[in-house]
Amino acid sequence: MYNLPTNTKKWQFDIFLKKIFKKKTDAPFAQLLINVHPLPLFHVKSPIFLFYSASVRQGIVDSVKRALGDQKVKSVVICGQNGVFCGGADIREFGRQMSGPPLVPMIHDIEAANKPVVAAIEGSALGGGLELALGCHYRISHSKAKLGLPEVTLGLLPAAGGTQRLPRLIGVPAALNLITTGRHVTAAEALQLGILDHVTEHNTVDVAVKFALSVTGESLDGRRISSFSCAPLSDLDSLFEEAMLKVRGAARGAIAPVACVQAVRAAATLPYAQGMEREKELMATLFHSGQARALQYFFFAQRAVGRWSTPSGARWDTSQPRPVRKAAVIGLGTMGRGITVALAQAGLSVVAVETHAKQLMEAKKAVPSMLKRGAVRGGTTIEPDSITYSETVQAVADVDLVIEAVFEDMALKEKVFQQLSIVCKPDTLLCTNTSSLDVDHLASQTRHPELVVGMHFFAPAHVMKLLEVVYGRRSSPAAVATAMQLGKKMGKVSVAVGNCRGFAGNRMLKRYLEQAFFLLEEGATPELVDRALEEFGFPMGVFRMSDLSGLDVGWRVRKADGLADTSLTGTSARVRQGCRYSPLGDLLCEHGRFGQKTGRGWYQYDKPGGRVAKSDPWLHNFLDEYRARHGLVPRCIDQQEVLERCLFVLINEGFQILEEGIAAGPEDIDAIYVFGYGWPRHRGGPMFYADMVGLERVVERLERYHQAHPNVPYLQPSGLLRRLVANGSPPIHKWRNVIKNRNSQL
Ligand SMILES: CCC/C=C/C(=O)SCCNC(=O)CCNC(=O)[C@H](O)C(C)(C)COP(=O)([O-])OP(=O)([O-])OC[C@H]1O[C@@H](n2cnc3c(N)ncnc32)[C@H](O)[C@@H]1OP(=O)([O-])[O-]
């Protein structure tokens, strides 16, 4: 028998070698099965994933060496354990001193082996996991496995030969697509692309072992991908130019996708060894970059928000969600339709209620076509009868959960909640899709306030990933857990936040918008402000974004709050409740300029509903006249001031939100901003950005701007921000300790 060097110590890599004898053969014809055990992870995740840690890599190196050096071993199968091949590098190792054998020579040695090496892929082969498989001579996968090179999403590139082998295997265009997007592909697609040699429904390791035995002794000359040349293409230059434009457009300012294109270009134009050098050089520019840090932080942040908690002690792991099979949506405007689609796509049976006959008729046409488009995009099918429509609220009598999405008007919502409280089963969860109104007040209109939570969707609700789940003072842990779980089922990133005006996202946005208006008053133009924000990485600057979402929305809210009063003149026109106020947005609305929908807003469009923003001389005259009327002397404002004023004030509000316990941690705020407000992911989110810039600097700049504008109270650094600086500006993952200490003193 072959000796099994087994060491199965918990928390340590262990390796398991198994000799597989060819049936009924006297000769000790052996197959080596390298089975790398995964490191167990902390949480209740199943199955357990295998990530390359230093010890895992050492294990593979040692066992491959052993297998290749053993004359009795004729071929090798590499597989994972517990149904997972390899999820790639252990990201947590990146921030530390790297140790253990590097991947590149390890994979090179596997490819150079003179015995066939077969990858048996189950679960995932991602990142370095797929790169290892690409170094093998054959790849056999289970039909349910997912494959991909997601390094770009972590601010890196596949630097273990992935950028050089994949284009050689599947061609430059397909490789560019996979490497620059980082998307995961199914085994079926991977087979079609040519990444896999065979896909099975059966036990993958058994199939791979059988296959490995069948190819023993065959020539491996045509199996080493590094020896391939990329399939020739007629116009390489324009292909790469196009690819570069695409990645630059998709994530402004992100450096990893650009480096990925450059690395694939090296594969297409250079011999393999030189291509590998280029891959290494490019990786060196990325590995310690701020963007890589931000993206890796964000990878864990988006998982952290699932481990929610509330100040009352409710938690993700102790609160039991209720089953929701049938849900209802009240109000079929834009939001209601999107929510109906999202619920149906999640497999729920939906009752869609709209009391206005015309709106109901329109929704009955719009919702099925939205569903159809979604099904085509996602390659799924939707049960056509999963949605029933009704003109009356009585139709929701037997549902498990209701999402109210009527017009943003408290009196109307109060009425709906009073009705629902009578019509629904006593244990039905009542949710409101308000974007800023008081969830506690709505709860007080019902018989079971503990069953009321906010579910704040973002338009379009069936597309946008973010869902703010707003718990009120009396919301039960089960109600919060149910809404969080339902969000997940709908494919959303659900973030639990407390109840306050605007919750977390819109509350911070308000400060950002105000600063943008003030900058216009002081001499900036919408073009200048938008350019600064877009160069920072936002897909759209604040003014282009406002034109898209409609200026009348905010105007209505300001009117309801008693702020939008354009009859005021002189100094009082620019002051509300003792603080500086800019009526610019209100004035624009009074001119009928609601943004894209009216063809005029902060920019002009070729027609109502037009999408291409053009600079508008009318607007510039309007700003000149406004400044002259108020005695404001325009000054030169640079991009740095735009960024600091708009972003630092938003960040400052984020600290205030953390201090008040509205959000449990900085990760929650960052997830909200990246998934709901277009904050560039490669900048990690506003709170991570503050950490990167340095908390002291944020305080110093805020103080300076506050001195210059003393009537803007929100420019004064928040108490938590000051306390963090006083505590030596700890890194972001330690902020919760400072927040906790503060809360316990209270
Ligand atoms: C030269 C270098 C070249 C190589 C570069 C690379 O390979 S770059 C890497 C390329 N690879 C990737 O980018 C793969 C990234 N991973 C994934 O895409 C998914 O995790 C999955 C598809 C593997 C499983 O999805 P799922 O929804 O079923 O599960 P889940 O997502 O909830 O994760 C479960 C737990 O595992 C944790 N964790 C996950 N991955 C890693 C990791 N690599 N490391 C460490 N930890 C990781 C995750 O935080 C979570 O922990 P928590 O919060 O419970 O404490």
PDB file of C-alpha atoms and ligand atoms in Angstrom, residues 41-43 45 49 51-52 87-92 94 103 124 126-129 131 150-151 153-154 156-160 184 283 299-300 303-304 307, ligand 1:
ATOM      1  CA  LEU A  41     -14.712  28.600   9.141  1.00  0.00           C
ATOM      2  CA  PHE A  42     -16.230  30.251  12.118  1.00  0.00           C
ATOM      3  CA  HIS A  43     -19.819  30.645  11.120  1.00  0.00           C
ATOM      4  CA  LYS A  45     -21.996  28.120   6.820  1.00  0.00           C
ATOM      5  CA  PHE A  49     -15.074  26.281   1.831  1.00  0.00           C
ATOM      6  CA  PHE A  51      -9.348  28.707   0.557  1.00  0.00           C
ATOM      7  CA  TYR A  52      -5.674  28.737  -0.117  1.00  0.00           C
ATOM      8  CA  GLY A  87     -12.675  29.271  -3.521  1.00  0.00           C
ATOM      9  CA  GLY A  88      -9.291  30.884  -4.265  1.00  0.00           C
ATOM     10  CA  ALA A  89      -6.839  32.660  -2.047  1.00  0.00           C
ATOM     11  CA  ASP A  90      -7.691  33.334   1.575  1.00  0.00           C
ATOM     12  CA  ILE A  91      -8.395  37.057   1.296  1.00  0.00           C
ATOM     13  CA  ARG A  92      -7.686  37.594   4.973  1.00  0.00           C
ATOM     14  CA  PHE A  94      -3.592  39.596   1.850  1.00  0.00           C
ATOM     15  CA  LEU A 103       1.094  29.853  -6.306  1.00  0.00           C
ATOM     16  CA  SER A 124     -16.477  26.395  -6.682  1.00  0.00           C
ATOM     17  CA  LEU A 126     -12.667  30.563  -8.158  1.00  0.00           C
ATOM     18  CA  GLY A 127      -9.636  32.798  -8.440  1.00  0.00           C
ATOM     19  CA  GLY A 128      -6.490  30.886  -7.561  1.00  0.00           C
ATOM     20  CA  GLY A 129      -8.685  27.770  -7.477  1.00  0.00           C
ATOM     21  CA  GLU A 131      -5.868  29.025 -11.880  1.00  0.00           C
ATOM     22  CA  PRO A 150     -13.208  37.205  -9.472  1.00  0.00           C
ATOM     23  CA  GLU A 151      -9.884  38.836  -8.523  1.00  0.00           C
ATOM     24  CA  THR A 153     -13.689  42.493  -7.737  1.00  0.00           C
ATOM     25  CA  LEU A 154     -11.018  42.455  -5.021  1.00  0.00           C
ATOM     26  CA  LEU A 156      -6.466  42.478  -8.130  1.00  0.00           C
ATOM     27  CA  LEU A 157      -5.894  40.418 -11.253  1.00  0.00           C
ATOM     28  CA  PRO A 158      -5.532  36.639 -11.595  1.00  0.00           C
ATOM     29  CA  ALA A 159      -1.802  36.673 -11.088  1.00  0.00           C
ATOM     30  CA  ALA A 160      -1.155  32.951 -10.837  1.00  0.00           C
ATOM     31  CA  HIS A 184     -18.900  33.377 -12.041  1.00  0.00           C
ATOM     32  CA  MET A 283      -0.158  42.689  -9.970  1.00  0.00           C
ATOM     33  CA  PHE A 299     -16.072  42.008   0.372  1.00  0.00           C
ATOM     34  CA  PHE A 300     -16.287  41.327   4.105  1.00  0.00           C
ATOM     35  CA  ARG A 303     -21.241  39.872   4.483  1.00  0.00           C
ATOM     36  CA  ALA A 304     -21.053  41.631   7.875  1.00  0.00           C
ATOM     37  CA  ARG A 307     -25.064  39.755  11.038  1.00  0.00           C
TER      38      ARG A 307
HETATM   39  C1  LIG B   1      -1.487  35.522  -6.532  1.00  0.00           C
HETATM   40  C2  LIG B   1      -2.892  35.396  -5.904  1.00  0.00           C
HETATM   41  C3  LIG B   1      -3.900  34.943  -6.932  1.00  0.00           C
HETATM   42  C4  LIG B   1      -5.138  34.481  -6.315  1.00  0.00           C
HETATM   43  C5  LIG B   1      -6.112  35.339  -5.921  1.00  0.00           C
HETATM   44  C6  LIG B   1      -7.380  34.834  -5.420  1.00  0.00           C
HETATM   45  O1  LIG B   1      -7.701  33.675  -5.465  1.00  0.00           O
HETATM   46  S1  LIG B   1      -8.394  36.023  -4.794  1.00  0.00           S
HETATM   47  C7  LIG B   1      -9.800  35.144  -4.162  1.00  0.00           C
HETATM   48  C8  LIG B   1     -10.696  34.765  -5.281  1.00  0.00           C
HETATM   49  N1  LIG B   1     -11.857  34.121  -4.725  1.00  0.00           N
HETATM   50  C9  LIG B   1     -12.978  34.804  -4.467  1.00  0.00           C
HETATM   51  O2  LIG B   1     -13.062  35.981  -4.701  1.00  0.00           O
HETATM   52  C10 LIG B   1     -14.094  34.001  -3.917  1.00  0.00           C
HETATM   53  C11 LIG B   1     -14.868  34.813  -2.930  1.00  0.00           C
HETATM   54  N2  LIG B   1     -15.894  34.031  -2.296  1.00  0.00           N
HETATM   55  C12 LIG B   1     -17.093  33.826  -2.873  1.00  0.00           C
HETATM   56  O3  LIG B   1     -17.373  34.217  -3.992  1.00  0.00           O
HETATM   57  C13 LIG B   1     -18.110  33.101  -2.055  1.00  0.00           C
HETATM   58  O4  LIG B   1     -17.725  33.170  -0.718  1.00  0.00           O
HETATM   59  C14 LIG B   1     -18.308  31.613  -2.431  1.00  0.00           C
HETATM   60  C15 LIG B   1     -18.903  31.525  -3.853  1.00  0.00           C
HETATM   61  C16 LIG B   1     -17.007  30.854  -2.369  1.00  0.00           C
HETATM   62  C17 LIG B   1     -19.334  31.042  -1.439  1.00  0.00           C
HETATM   63  O5  LIG B   1     -20.466  31.865  -1.380  1.00  0.00           O
HETATM   64  P1  LIG B   1     -21.576  31.740  -0.218  1.00  0.00           P
HETATM   65  O6  LIG B   1     -22.580  32.801  -0.438  1.00  0.00           O
HETATM   66  O7  LIG B   1     -22.067  30.352  -0.176  1.00  0.00           O
HETATM   67  O8  LIG B   1     -20.769  32.005   1.146  1.00  0.00           O
HETATM   68  P2  LIG B   1     -20.195  33.395   1.694  1.00  0.00           P
HETATM   69  O9  LIG B   1     -19.831  34.290   0.582  1.00  0.00           O
HETATM   70  O10 LIG B   1     -21.095  33.923   2.724  1.00  0.00           O
HETATM   71  O11 LIG B   1     -18.811  32.928   2.360  1.00  0.00           O
HETATM   72  C18 LIG B   1     -18.749  32.095   3.503  1.00  0.00           C
HETATM   73  C19 LIG B   1     -17.676  32.580   4.447  1.00  0.00           C
HETATM   74  O12 LIG B   1     -16.394  32.453   3.813  1.00  0.00           O
HETATM   75  C20 LIG B   1     -15.724  33.710   3.789  1.00  0.00           C
HETATM   76  N3  LIG B   1     -14.988  33.767   2.533  1.00  0.00           N
HETATM   77  C21 LIG B   1     -15.477  33.620   1.288  1.00  0.00           C
HETATM   78  N4  LIG B   1     -14.493  33.694   0.382  1.00  0.00           N
HETATM   79  C22 LIG B   1     -13.335  33.869   1.086  1.00  0.00           C
HETATM   80  C23 LIG B   1     -11.978  33.971   0.714  1.00  0.00           C
HETATM   81  N5  LIG B   1     -11.585  33.894  -0.581  1.00  0.00           N
HETATM   82  N6  LIG B   1     -11.076  34.160   1.684  1.00  0.00           N
HETATM   83  C24 LIG B   1     -11.427  34.218   2.978  1.00  0.00           C
HETATM   84  N7  LIG B   1     -12.723  34.095   3.394  1.00  0.00           N
HETATM   85  C25 LIG B   1     -13.650  33.919   2.453  1.00  0.00           C
HETATM   86  C26 LIG B   1     -16.840  34.744   3.858  1.00  0.00           C
HETATM   87  O13 LIG B   1     -16.352  35.968   4.364  1.00  0.00           O
HETATM   88  C27 LIG B   1     -17.807  34.058   4.793  1.00  0.00           C
HETATM   89  O14 LIG B   1     -17.333  34.215   6.105  1.00  0.00           O
HETATM   90  P3  LIG B   1     -18.314  34.743   7.272  1.00  0.00           P
HETATM   91  O15 LIG B   1     -18.887  36.044   6.790  1.00  0.00           O
HETATM   92  O16 LIG B   1     -19.351  33.685   7.376  1.00  0.00           O
HETATM   93  O17 LIG B   1     -17.389  34.894   8.443  1.00  0.00           O
END
